[in-house]
Amino acid sequence: MLPKPGEVFARDFEWQRLARFAERSSMRPKLGVVSGRRRQGKTFLMVSLAQQTGGFYFSATEATETESLHLFASALAEHVGASAPFSFPSWDVAIQQLFATSAERRELMVIDEFPYLGKAAPALPSIIQREIDRAVSRNSPVSLLLCGSAMSVMGRLLAGNAPLRGRAVLELVLRPFDFRLAARYWGITDRRLAVQAHAIVGGTPAYLPFVEDDVPKGPDDFDDWVRRTVLDPGTPLFREARYLLGEEAEMRDSAMYHSVLAAVAAGNRTRGAISSYVGRKATDIGHHLNVLEDCCLLRREPDAFRPSRSIYRICEPLVTFYEVIMRPRWGFLESGRAENVWADSGARFRDQVLGPHFEEMCRQFVMLEPDYFGGLPGEVGSGIVTDPVRREQIEVDVVVFAPAMPGEQRRVLSLGEVKWGKAMGSGHVARLRRARDLLDAKGYDVRDTVLTCYSGVGFDASLSGERDVRAVGLDELYG
């Protein structure tokens, strides 16, 4: 198998799949689709793969069909060392030549930013489908990778009745680093500082070079680091959250999409609450919610105990930070008044950015430590348990279910509460115990349920004598 280049950080799983795809072990044609939001390192991986295999790499740009064909023809002619430049009158001819070249030279062919080509030439997926089917009938050893960042477009390539449905042998999505990998990538060893930084930049690899490898030097440097990086109008990171929306072709009404994201960032997570925040009917925002989901900027999560009730969460930490901290004070930030804006943002950052993000990290922790509660989780989420006697609702931040078994009660492995800035004690445990008793009465299997307290600052001594309680602090979180 192709060795992973030393300059590629992590991505072992992704490289293994790509290297396996690039290996030619049969005469059957192979089609692969690689997607992921921008800045995740897709192009770096694709270029590295093409270089190691001696394959063809072409990165599309926003251009007319005619210009794109010209650029593609020039790149292919240069790759094969043609004495004269190619000239393709149509994508029909261009793709036929690409497949012929791949079969003859037994080389990998990579087309990056494929959505740009598809936008100018909507018939392109159908043309590729036709050539793939011809290659199957001829046993031609063709290998083609299509790569792109427009998630809504790439997600439809292999879905439903799409022309390429059923033709791919590889469908790979590059996701941001998890919080443990992100801390290693940024070189942050102080765990509290790692949480604070991750709540802003998340696990997107490109954001480190965006700030010229500027890493907070310690807890006392965090505020200044925020001011000189993400809040500095002279850095690429400053406008990145706005660009993430602008790069998606489906988003034609950017103001409405920003309003929807702002609503979720402010804590309005149900469809009704979002529609009320933006001043529209719930039916009027359905399209916007669907597009944001398709673009992987928003995700819908069912309530763990009431699947018919769903909430929405923002997927990209930088977008949450932008909507809560930057967008309301954009004019001040553009004029270079980051110090004033940040000084006025402490409570909002803690309550609307850092706190909810820490909760999400705790849910991810369960997936990173699958045996932590004595069994492989079947589902991890959050939910609300209604207490009809006390007429209150108990919000459970981390709910861990065992895999569902037909005909058996749903087994709850753990119920957890998360506090970023508070030491946790017996009062928090009492609320979790009450939730466990209520779930028992509703028919859930809670005999082995572990009550878990997740805290960013520590725990009271009162927890030490609780046999059915587990405390997860920053040391456990980061392993």
mmCIF file of C-alpha atoms in Angstrom, residues 59-272:
data_model
loop_
_atom_site.group_PDB
_atom_site.id
_atom_site.type_symbol
_atom_site.label_atom_id
_atom_site.label_comp_id
_atom_site.label_asym_id
_atom_site.label_seq_id
_atom_site.Cartn_x
_atom_site.Cartn_y
_atom_site.Cartn_z
ATOM 1 C CA SER A 59 -8.537 21.257 -10.267
ATOM 2 C CA ALA A 60 -11.546 22.994 -11.772
ATOM 3 C CA THR A 61 -12.294 26.687 -11.305
ATOM 4 C CA GLU A 62 -15.381 28.826 -11.688
ATOM 5 C CA ALA A 63 -15.461 29.298 -15.439
ATOM 6 C CA THR A 64 -17.622 28.918 -18.506
ATOM 7 C CA GLU A 65 -17.928 25.514 -20.117
ATOM 8 C CA THR A 66 -15.675 26.581 -22.990
ATOM 9 C CA GLU A 67 -12.908 27.868 -20.733
ATOM 10 C CA SER A 68 -13.150 24.821 -18.476
ATOM 11 C CA LEU A 69 -12.751 22.524 -21.487
ATOM 12 C CA HIS A 70 -9.702 24.517 -22.598
ATOM 13 C CA LEU A 71 -8.092 24.312 -19.150
ATOM 14 C CA PHE A 72 -8.863 20.602 -18.871
ATOM 15 C CA ALA A 73 -7.439 19.899 -22.350
ATOM 16 C CA SER A 74 -4.230 21.774 -21.565
ATOM 17 C CA ALA A 75 -3.765 19.936 -18.251
ATOM 18 C CA LEU A 76 -4.350 16.495 -19.806
ATOM 19 C CA ALA A 77 -2.016 17.220 -22.743
ATOM 20 C CA GLU A 78 0.717 18.348 -20.355
ATOM 21 C CA HIS A 79 0.250 15.222 -18.230
ATOM 22 C CA VAL A 80 0.665 12.796 -21.132
ATOM 23 C CA GLY A 81 3.448 14.854 -22.720
ATOM 24 C CA ALA A 82 1.550 15.469 -25.970
ATOM 25 C CA SER A 83 3.505 17.279 -28.676
ATOM 26 C CA ALA A 84 0.507 19.497 -29.380
ATOM 27 C CA PRO A 85 -2.254 20.735 -27.054
ATOM 28 C CA PHE A 86 -5.532 18.860 -27.036
ATOM 29 C CA SER A 87 -8.708 20.532 -28.204
ATOM 30 C CA PHE A 88 -12.052 19.219 -26.971
ATOM 31 C CA PRO A 89 -15.235 20.581 -28.572
ATOM 32 C CA SER A 90 -17.401 19.095 -25.809
ATOM 33 C CA TRP A 91 -17.256 17.195 -22.534
ATOM 34 C CA ASP A 92 -18.372 14.106 -24.458
ATOM 35 C CA VAL A 93 -15.047 14.088 -26.264
ATOM 36 C CA ALA A 94 -13.048 15.203 -23.222
ATOM 37 C CA ILE A 95 -14.312 12.433 -20.929
ATOM 38 C CA GLN A 96 -13.846 9.802 -23.649
ATOM 39 C CA GLN A 97 -10.218 10.893 -23.962
ATOM 40 C CA LEU A 98 -9.786 10.910 -20.155
ATOM 41 C CA PHE A 99 -11.072 7.342 -19.880
ATOM 42 C CA ALA A 100 -8.958 6.182 -22.816
ATOM 43 C CA THR A 101 -5.864 7.740 -21.237
ATOM 44 C CA SER A 102 -6.558 6.173 -17.844
ATOM 45 C CA ALA A 103 -7.094 2.726 -19.381
ATOM 46 C CA GLU A 104 -4.035 2.918 -21.625
ATOM 47 C CA ARG A 105 -1.647 4.243 -18.981
ATOM 48 C CA ARG A 106 -3.370 2.429 -16.075
ATOM 49 C CA GLU A 107 -3.242 5.650 -14.089
ATOM 50 C CA LEU A 108 -5.440 7.320 -11.528
ATOM 51 C CA MET A 109 -7.398 10.344 -12.759
ATOM 52 C CA VAL A 110 -8.498 13.002 -10.255
ATOM 53 C CA ILE A 111 -10.925 15.851 -10.937
ATOM 54 C CA ASP A 112 -11.008 18.268 -8.005
ATOM 55 C CA GLU A 113 -13.748 20.855 -7.395
ATOM 56 C CA PHE A 114 -16.028 18.873 -9.667
ATOM 57 C CA PRO A 115 -19.136 20.971 -8.775
ATOM 58 C CA TYR A 116 -17.660 23.896 -10.735
ATOM 59 C CA LEU A 117 -17.667 21.777 -13.887
ATOM 60 C CA GLY A 118 -21.132 20.381 -13.188
ATOM 61 C CA LYS A 119 -22.555 23.864 -12.733
ATOM 62 C CA ALA A 120 -21.389 24.939 -16.197
ATOM 63 C CA ALA A 121 -22.140 21.545 -17.793
ATOM 64 C CA PRO A 122 -25.090 19.837 -16.025
ATOM 65 C CA ALA A 123 -24.865 16.806 -18.336
ATOM 66 C CA LEU A 124 -21.372 15.919 -17.105
ATOM 67 C CA PRO A 125 -22.448 13.289 -14.510
ATOM 68 C CA SER A 126 -24.510 11.531 -17.189
ATOM 69 C CA ILE A 127 -21.545 11.540 -19.565
ATOM 70 C CA ILE A 128 -19.326 9.995 -16.889
ATOM 71 C CA GLN A 129 -22.008 7.404 -16.156
ATOM 72 C CA ARG A 130 -22.132 6.415 -19.804
ATOM 73 C CA GLU A 131 -18.338 6.047 -19.989
ATOM 74 C CA ILE A 132 -18.229 4.072 -16.744
ATOM 75 C CA ASP A 133 -20.820 1.650 -18.120
ATOM 76 C CA ARG A 134 -18.853 1.295 -21.360
ATOM 77 C CA ALA A 135 -15.678 0.643 -19.394
ATOM 78 C CA VAL A 136 -17.469 -2.094 -17.437
ATOM 79 C CA SER A 137 -18.517 -3.854 -20.636
ATOM 80 C CA ARG A 138 -14.963 -3.587 -22.038
ATOM 81 C CA ASN A 139 -13.139 -4.442 -18.792
ATOM 82 C CA SER A 140 -11.160 -1.206 -19.077
ATOM 83 C CA PRO A 141 -8.927 -0.493 -16.038
ATOM 84 C CA VAL A 142 -10.130 3.060 -15.469
ATOM 85 C CA SER A 143 -9.743 4.810 -12.097
ATOM 86 C CA LEU A 144 -11.494 8.146 -11.596
ATOM 87 C CA LEU A 145 -11.843 10.211 -8.409
ATOM 88 C CA LEU A 146 -14.310 13.092 -8.270
ATOM 89 C CA CYS A 147 -13.699 15.535 -5.435
ATOM 90 C CA GLY A 148 -15.588 18.624 -4.273
ATOM 91 C CA SER A 149 -16.394 21.010 -1.455
ATOM 92 C CA ALA A 150 -19.964 21.980 -2.304
ATOM 93 C CA MET A 151 -21.555 19.439 0.020
ATOM 94 C CA SER A 152 -25.079 19.841 -1.307
ATOM 95 C CA VAL A 153 -23.858 19.081 -4.853
ATOM 96 C CA MET A 154 -21.518 16.234 -3.940
ATOM 97 C CA GLY A 155 -24.177 14.652 -1.737
ATOM 98 C CA ARG A 156 -26.517 14.370 -4.714
ATOM 99 C CA LEU A 157 -24.006 12.708 -7.052
ATOM 100 C CA LEU A 158 -24.728 9.225 -5.737
ATOM 101 C CA ALA A 159 -28.207 9.757 -4.282
ATOM 102 C CA GLY A 160 -31.669 8.742 -5.462
ATOM 103 C CA ASN A 161 -31.947 8.580 -9.238
ATOM 104 C CA ALA A 162 -28.669 10.424 -9.920
ATOM 105 C CA PRO A 163 -26.792 9.153 -13.000
ATOM 106 C CA LEU A 164 -23.812 7.936 -10.950
ATOM 107 C CA ARG A 165 -25.946 6.112 -8.401
ATOM 108 C CA GLY A 166 -24.532 2.620 -7.850
ATOM 109 C CA ARG A 167 -21.367 3.245 -9.876
ATOM 110 C CA ALA A 168 -18.963 4.286 -7.110
ATOM 111 C CA VAL A 169 -16.782 1.896 -5.119
ATOM 112 C CA LEU A 170 -15.557 4.654 -2.790
ATOM 113 C CA GLU A 171 -17.527 7.409 -1.073
ATOM 114 C CA LEU A 172 -15.323 9.271 1.388
ATOM 115 C CA VAL A 173 -16.192 12.355 3.442
ATOM 116 C CA LEU A 174 -13.363 14.312 5.039
ATOM 117 C CA ARG A 175 -14.486 15.720 8.383
ATOM 118 C CA PRO A 176 -12.778 18.101 10.807
ATOM 119 C CA PHE A 177 -10.383 16.667 13.376
ATOM 120 C CA ASP A 178 -11.971 15.614 16.653
ATOM 121 C CA PHE A 179 -11.058 17.751 19.662
ATOM 122 C CA ARG A 180 -8.205 15.475 20.744
ATOM 123 C CA LEU A 181 -6.563 15.505 17.327
ATOM 124 C CA ALA A 182 -7.162 19.244 17.039
ATOM 125 C CA ALA A 183 -5.275 19.891 20.286
ATOM 126 C CA ARG A 184 -2.337 17.832 18.978
ATOM 127 C CA TYR A 185 -2.449 19.583 15.608
ATOM 128 C CA TRP A 186 -2.380 23.034 17.215
ATOM 129 C CA GLY A 187 0.172 21.922 19.774
ATOM 130 C CA ILE A 188 -1.954 23.032 22.736
ATOM 131 C CA THR A 189 -1.164 21.013 25.864
ATOM 132 C CA ASP A 190 -3.184 23.016 28.415
ATOM 133 C CA ARG A 191 -6.546 21.242 28.300
ATOM 134 C CA ARG A 192 -8.720 24.148 29.401
ATOM 135 C CA LEU A 193 -7.059 26.324 26.781
ATOM 136 C CA ALA A 194 -7.590 23.562 24.198
ATOM 137 C CA VAL A 195 -11.345 23.605 24.867
ATOM 138 C CA GLN A 196 -11.488 27.387 24.537
ATOM 139 C CA ALA A 197 -9.579 27.390 21.258
ATOM 140 C CA HIS A 198 -11.598 24.471 19.861
ATOM 141 C CA ALA A 199 -14.826 26.350 20.635
ATOM 142 C CA ILE A 200 -13.681 28.931 18.054
ATOM 143 C CA VAL A 201 -11.642 27.183 15.355
ATOM 144 C CA GLY A 202 -12.906 23.623 15.801
ATOM 145 C CA GLY A 203 -10.968 20.915 13.988
ATOM 146 C CA THR A 204 -10.542 22.493 10.551
ATOM 147 C CA PRO A 205 -6.866 22.011 9.549
ATOM 148 C CA ALA A 206 -6.542 25.096 7.328
ATOM 149 C CA TYR A 207 -7.281 27.523 10.134
ATOM 150 C CA LEU A 208 -3.788 27.070 11.616
ATOM 151 C CA PRO A 209 -1.999 28.383 8.489
ATOM 152 C CA PHE A 210 -4.746 31.022 8.216
ATOM 153 C CA VAL A 211 -3.288 32.583 11.365
ATOM 154 C CA GLU A 212 0.319 31.850 10.336
ATOM 155 C CA ASP A 213 0.720 29.152 12.995
ATOM 156 C CA ASP A 214 -0.114 31.634 15.748
ATOM 157 C CA VAL A 215 -1.045 29.439 18.739
ATOM 158 C CA PRO A 216 -2.032 30.811 22.163
ATOM 159 C CA LYS A 217 1.059 30.581 24.346
ATOM 160 C CA GLY A 218 -0.908 29.773 27.488
ATOM 161 C CA PRO A 219 -4.145 30.526 29.363
ATOM 162 C CA ASP A 220 -3.115 34.142 29.934
ATOM 163 C CA ASP A 221 -2.597 34.637 26.199
ATOM 164 C CA PHE A 222 -6.037 33.412 25.111
ATOM 165 C CA ASP A 223 -7.803 36.798 25.062
ATOM 166 C CA ASP A 224 -4.980 38.444 23.149
ATOM 167 C CA TRP A 225 -4.851 35.475 20.744
ATOM 168 C CA VAL A 226 -8.559 35.912 19.948
ATOM 169 C CA ARG A 227 -8.060 39.622 19.307
ATOM 170 C CA ARG A 228 -5.028 39.149 17.038
ATOM 171 C CA THR A 229 -6.468 36.276 14.999
ATOM 172 C CA VAL A 230 -10.181 35.685 14.483
ATOM 173 C CA LEU A 231 -11.163 39.267 15.453
ATOM 174 C CA ASP A 232 -8.426 40.927 13.385
ATOM 175 C CA PRO A 233 -9.804 42.143 10.014
ATOM 176 C CA GLY A 234 -6.346 41.609 8.526
ATOM 177 C CA THR A 235 -6.450 37.814 8.880
ATOM 178 C CA PRO A 236 -8.218 35.382 6.498
ATOM 179 C CA LEU A 237 -9.982 33.825 9.498
ATOM 180 C CA PHE A 238 -11.857 37.079 10.120
ATOM 181 C CA ARG A 239 -14.209 36.634 7.124
ATOM 182 C CA GLU A 240 -14.109 32.859 6.884
ATOM 183 C CA ALA A 241 -17.551 32.231 8.421
ATOM 184 C CA ARG A 242 -19.144 34.557 5.866
ATOM 185 C CA TYR A 243 -17.318 32.802 3.029
ATOM 186 C CA LEU A 244 -18.531 29.381 4.157
ATOM 187 C CA LEU A 245 -22.078 30.388 3.283
ATOM 188 C CA GLY A 246 -21.134 32.306 0.147
ATOM 189 C CA GLU A 247 -19.370 29.277 -1.343
ATOM 190 C CA GLU A 248 -22.508 27.144 -1.367
ATOM 191 C CA ALA A 249 -24.342 27.480 -4.661
ATOM 192 C CA GLU A 250 -27.712 26.673 -3.082
ATOM 193 C CA MET A 251 -27.641 29.729 -0.783
ATOM 194 C CA ARG A 252 -29.080 32.610 -2.767
ATOM 195 C CA ASP A 253 -30.590 34.514 0.181
ATOM 196 C CA SER A 254 -27.581 34.831 2.454
ATOM 197 C CA ALA A 255 -29.325 37.206 4.879
ATOM 198 C CA MET A 256 -32.010 34.636 5.660
ATOM 199 C CA TYR A 257 -29.473 31.850 6.129
ATOM 200 C CA HIS A 258 -27.449 34.007 8.504
ATOM 201 C CA SER A 259 -30.607 34.795 10.462
ATOM 202 C CA VAL A 260 -31.423 31.100 10.797
ATOM 203 C CA LEU A 261 -27.898 30.346 12.001
ATOM 204 C CA ALA A 262 -28.019 33.296 14.394
ATOM 205 C CA ALA A 263 -31.262 31.953 15.841
ATOM 206 C CA VAL A 264 -29.716 28.549 16.514
ATOM 207 C CA ALA A 265 -26.526 30.087 17.920
ATOM 208 C CA ALA A 266 -28.639 32.143 20.319
ATOM 209 C CA GLY A 267 -30.247 28.984 21.706
ATOM 210 C CA ASN A 268 -33.409 28.832 19.562
ATOM 211 C CA ARG A 269 -32.987 25.230 18.489
ATOM 212 C CA THR A 270 -36.490 24.035 17.636
ATOM 213 C CA ARG A 271 -38.111 24.778 14.304
ATOM 214 C CA GLY A 272 -40.795 26.879 15.977
#
